[in-house]
Short mmCIF file of C-alpha atoms in Angstrom, two decimals:
data_model
loop_
_atom_site.label_atom_id
_atom_site.label_comp_id
_atom_site.label_asym_id
_atom_site.label_seq_id
_atom_site.Cartn_x
_atom_site.Cartn_y
_atom_site.Cartn_z
CA MET A 1 -83.58 36.40 0.32
CA ASP A 2 -87.11 37.19 -0.81
CA ARG A 3 -89.00 35.48 -3.60
CA ALA A 4 -88.11 38.07 -6.28
CA GLN A 5 -84.39 37.70 -5.53
CA LYS A 6 -84.68 33.91 -5.67
CA GLU A 7 -86.45 34.10 -9.04
CA LYS A 8 -83.70 36.37 -10.35
CA VAL A 9 -80.99 33.92 -9.17
CA VAL A 10 -82.84 30.98 -10.76
CA GLU A 11 -83.09 32.92 -14.04
CA GLU A 12 -79.36 33.80 -13.98
CA LEU A 13 -78.41 30.20 -13.22
CA GLY A 14 -80.69 28.98 -16.01
CA GLN A 15 -78.87 31.23 -18.48
CA ILE A 16 -75.53 29.92 -17.21
CA PHE A 17 -76.62 26.30 -17.68
CA GLU A 18 -77.92 26.99 -21.21
CA SER A 19 -75.07 29.10 -22.56
CA SER A 20 -72.02 27.43 -21.00
CA GLY A 21 -69.91 24.96 -22.93
CA VAL A 22 -68.95 23.23 -19.70
CA VAL A 23 -70.08 23.44 -16.06
CA VAL A 24 -67.90 21.97 -13.31
CA VAL A 25 -69.34 21.28 -9.84
CA ALA A 26 -66.94 21.13 -6.90
CA HIS A 27 -66.92 21.19 -3.10
CA TYR A 28 -65.09 24.12 -1.60
CA GLU A 29 -65.55 23.50 2.13
CA GLY A 30 -62.68 24.92 4.17
CA MET A 31 -61.38 27.30 1.50
CA THR A 32 -60.45 30.80 2.62
CA VAL A 33 -61.73 33.96 0.99
CA ALA A 34 -58.27 34.56 -0.50
CA GLN A 35 -58.27 31.06 -2.04
CA MET A 36 -61.74 31.63 -3.52
CA GLN A 37 -60.62 34.99 -4.94
CA ASP A 38 -57.58 33.26 -6.45
CA LEU A 39 -59.86 30.68 -8.10
CA ARG A 40 -62.12 33.44 -9.43
CA SER A 41 -59.21 35.39 -10.90
CA ARG A 42 -57.72 32.28 -12.56
CA MET A 43 -61.11 31.44 -14.03
CA ARG A 44 -61.62 35.02 -15.23
CA GLU A 45 -58.21 34.96 -16.98
CA ALA A 46 -59.24 31.79 -18.82
CA GLY A 47 -62.56 33.29 -19.91
CA GLY A 48 -64.75 31.54 -17.35
CA SER A 49 -66.58 32.37 -14.14
CA VAL A 50 -67.24 30.94 -10.71
CA ARG A 51 -70.63 31.06 -9.01
CA VAL A 52 -71.74 29.96 -5.55
CA ALA A 53 -75.50 29.43 -5.30
CA LYS A 54 -77.94 27.60 -3.10
CA ASN A 55 -78.28 24.02 -4.30
CA THR A 56 -82.09 24.15 -4.22
CA LEU A 57 -82.12 27.19 -6.51
CA ALA A 58 -79.56 25.60 -8.83
CA LYS A 59 -81.67 22.42 -9.03
CA ILE A 60 -84.74 24.49 -9.92
CA ALA A 61 -82.72 26.30 -12.60
CA LEU A 62 -81.54 22.95 -14.02
CA GLU A 63 -85.08 21.73 -14.70
CA GLY A 64 -85.58 21.36 -18.43
CA LYS A 65 -82.00 22.33 -19.30
CA PRO A 66 -79.66 20.11 -21.37
CA CYS A 67 -77.36 19.50 -18.37
CA GLU A 68 -80.21 18.53 -16.01
CA SER A 69 -78.48 15.20 -15.30
CA MET A 70 -75.92 16.89 -13.03
CA ALA A 71 -78.53 17.86 -10.43
CA GLY A 72 -77.44 14.92 -8.25
CA LEU A 73 -74.02 16.54 -7.77
CA LEU A 74 -75.51 19.55 -6.01
CA THR A 75 -75.15 18.51 -2.36
CA GLY A 76 -73.17 20.21 0.38
CA MET A 77 -71.08 23.34 -0.17
CA THR A 78 -70.84 23.43 -3.95
CA VAL A 79 -69.39 25.94 -6.36
CA LEU A 80 -70.11 26.12 -10.09
CA ALA A 81 -67.26 26.87 -12.50
CA PHE A 82 -68.36 27.51 -16.07
CA SER A 83 -67.18 28.88 -19.39
CA GLU A 84 -68.39 29.18 -22.97
CA ASP A 85 -65.19 27.48 -24.13
CA PRO A 86 -65.87 23.77 -23.54
CA VAL A 87 -62.40 23.28 -22.03
CA ALA A 88 -61.42 26.44 -20.11
CA ALA A 89 -63.40 25.93 -16.88
CA ALA A 90 -62.40 22.26 -16.70
CA LYS A 91 -58.69 23.07 -17.16
CA VAL A 92 -58.67 25.77 -14.49
CA SER A 93 -60.68 23.61 -12.08
CA VAL A 94 -58.41 20.57 -12.48
CA ASP A 95 -55.27 22.70 -12.13
CA TYR A 96 -56.67 24.42 -9.05
CA ALA A 97 -57.72 21.10 -7.48
CA LYS A 98 -54.13 19.84 -7.84
CA ALA A 99 -52.84 22.84 -5.87
CA ASN A 100 -55.64 23.02 -3.29
CA ASP A 101 -56.87 19.88 -1.55
CA LYS A 102 -59.94 21.70 -0.18
CA PHE A 103 -61.28 22.11 -3.71
CA ALA A 104 -62.72 18.73 -4.71
CA ILE A 105 -64.25 18.23 -8.16
CA LEU A 106 -67.52 16.30 -8.04
CA GLY A 107 -68.28 16.27 -11.76
CA GLY A 108 -70.14 18.48 -14.16
CA ALA A 109 -71.76 18.66 -17.55
CA MET A 110 -70.72 19.36 -21.10
CA GLY A 111 -73.82 19.99 -23.17
CA THR A 112 -76.20 17.14 -22.45
CA GLU A 113 -73.39 14.85 -21.25
CA ALA A 114 -72.95 14.46 -17.48
CA LEU A 115 -69.33 14.20 -16.37
CA ASP A 116 -67.81 12.44 -13.38
CA PRO A 117 -64.49 13.68 -11.94
CA ALA A 118 -62.55 11.54 -14.45
CA GLY A 119 -64.65 13.02 -17.27
CA VAL A 120 -63.81 16.54 -16.13
CA LYS A 121 -60.11 15.61 -16.14
CA ALA A 122 -60.48 14.16 -19.65
CA VAL A 123 -62.11 17.38 -20.87
CA ALA A 124 -59.32 19.40 -19.22
CA ALA A 125 -56.74 17.36 -21.17
CA MET A 126 -58.30 18.39 -24.50
CA PRO A 127 -56.82 21.37 -26.38
CA SER A 128 -58.62 24.69 -25.90
CA ARG A 129 -60.39 26.56 -28.68
CA GLU A 130 -57.36 28.83 -29.21
CA GLU A 131 -54.98 25.85 -29.39
CA LEU A 132 -57.21 24.13 -31.96
CA ILE A 133 -57.39 27.29 -34.07
CA ALA A 134 -53.60 27.61 -33.97
CA GLN A 135 -53.21 23.96 -35.04
CA ILE A 136 -55.65 24.41 -37.92
CA VAL A 137 -53.94 27.61 -39.08
CA SER A 138 -50.54 25.92 -39.01
CA CYS A 139 -51.91 22.99 -41.03
CA ILE A 140 -53.42 25.36 -43.57
CA GLY A 141 -50.26 27.49 -43.75
CA ALA A 142 -47.82 24.57 -44.08
CA PRO A 143 -48.84 23.51 -47.62
CA ALA A 144 -48.62 27.11 -48.83
CA SER A 145 -45.08 27.50 -47.50
CA ASN A 146 -44.13 24.15 -49.02
CA ILE A 147 -45.47 25.27 -52.41
CA ALA A 148 -43.60 28.56 -52.17
CA GLY A 149 -40.41 26.67 -51.31
CA ALA A 150 -40.90 24.24 -54.19
CA ILE A 151 -41.52 27.05 -56.66
CA GLY A 152 -38.50 29.00 -55.44
CA ALA A 153 -36.17 25.99 -55.24
CA PRO A 154 -35.61 25.47 -59.01
CA ALA A 155 -34.81 29.14 -59.47
CA SER A 156 -32.23 29.08 -56.70
CA ASN A 157 -30.76 25.87 -58.15
CA ILE A 158 -30.44 27.48 -61.61
CA ALA A 159 -28.86 30.57 -60.07
CA GLY A 160 -26.35 28.37 -58.23
CA ILE A 161 -25.46 26.48 -61.43
CA LEU A 162 -25.03 29.73 -63.39
CA LYS A 163 -22.77 31.15 -60.68
CA THR A 164 -20.63 28.01 -60.75
CA LEU A 165 -20.33 28.20 -64.56
CA GLU A 166 -19.32 31.87 -64.37
CA GLU A 167 -16.67 31.04 -61.80
CA ARG A 168 -15.28 28.26 -64.05
CA GLU A 169 -15.14 30.56 -67.07
CA ALA A 170 -13.45 33.30 -65.07
CA ALA A 171 -10.80 30.85 -63.83
#
């Protein structure tokens, strides 16, 4: 790899570190190509990406970035899993690590906060952006349906009483 290619990789990694909601660092030593492709496809489905890069280039790209504190994790055969959604990459990584013992989570970063493996698991346990939006929408919609039910209830009660009175008069 010549100098221009290295500079391009450092620039791409720098953009990843700046724009990602979460970055997970893991060892992948011993994984097959098929296993790595499976990880990539799972991450892509969740809205994230996986990147393998030289640790020295990644450390250079980390300089001056908010997640610079995770530079110590970049040793050995490391892979970076990242996503804009602060939960997606962590969820996929933790789920994949449960199924594949060759994929070991070292830690990561969420914004300026460095994460250890337990921190990554804690982030993975949080609801995703879509789940939070659904919860908020259901909370907003619930009072409206309650109001509609309350407004409609007296009318249905009156209609029931009138029907009963008509039945009594007819009998």
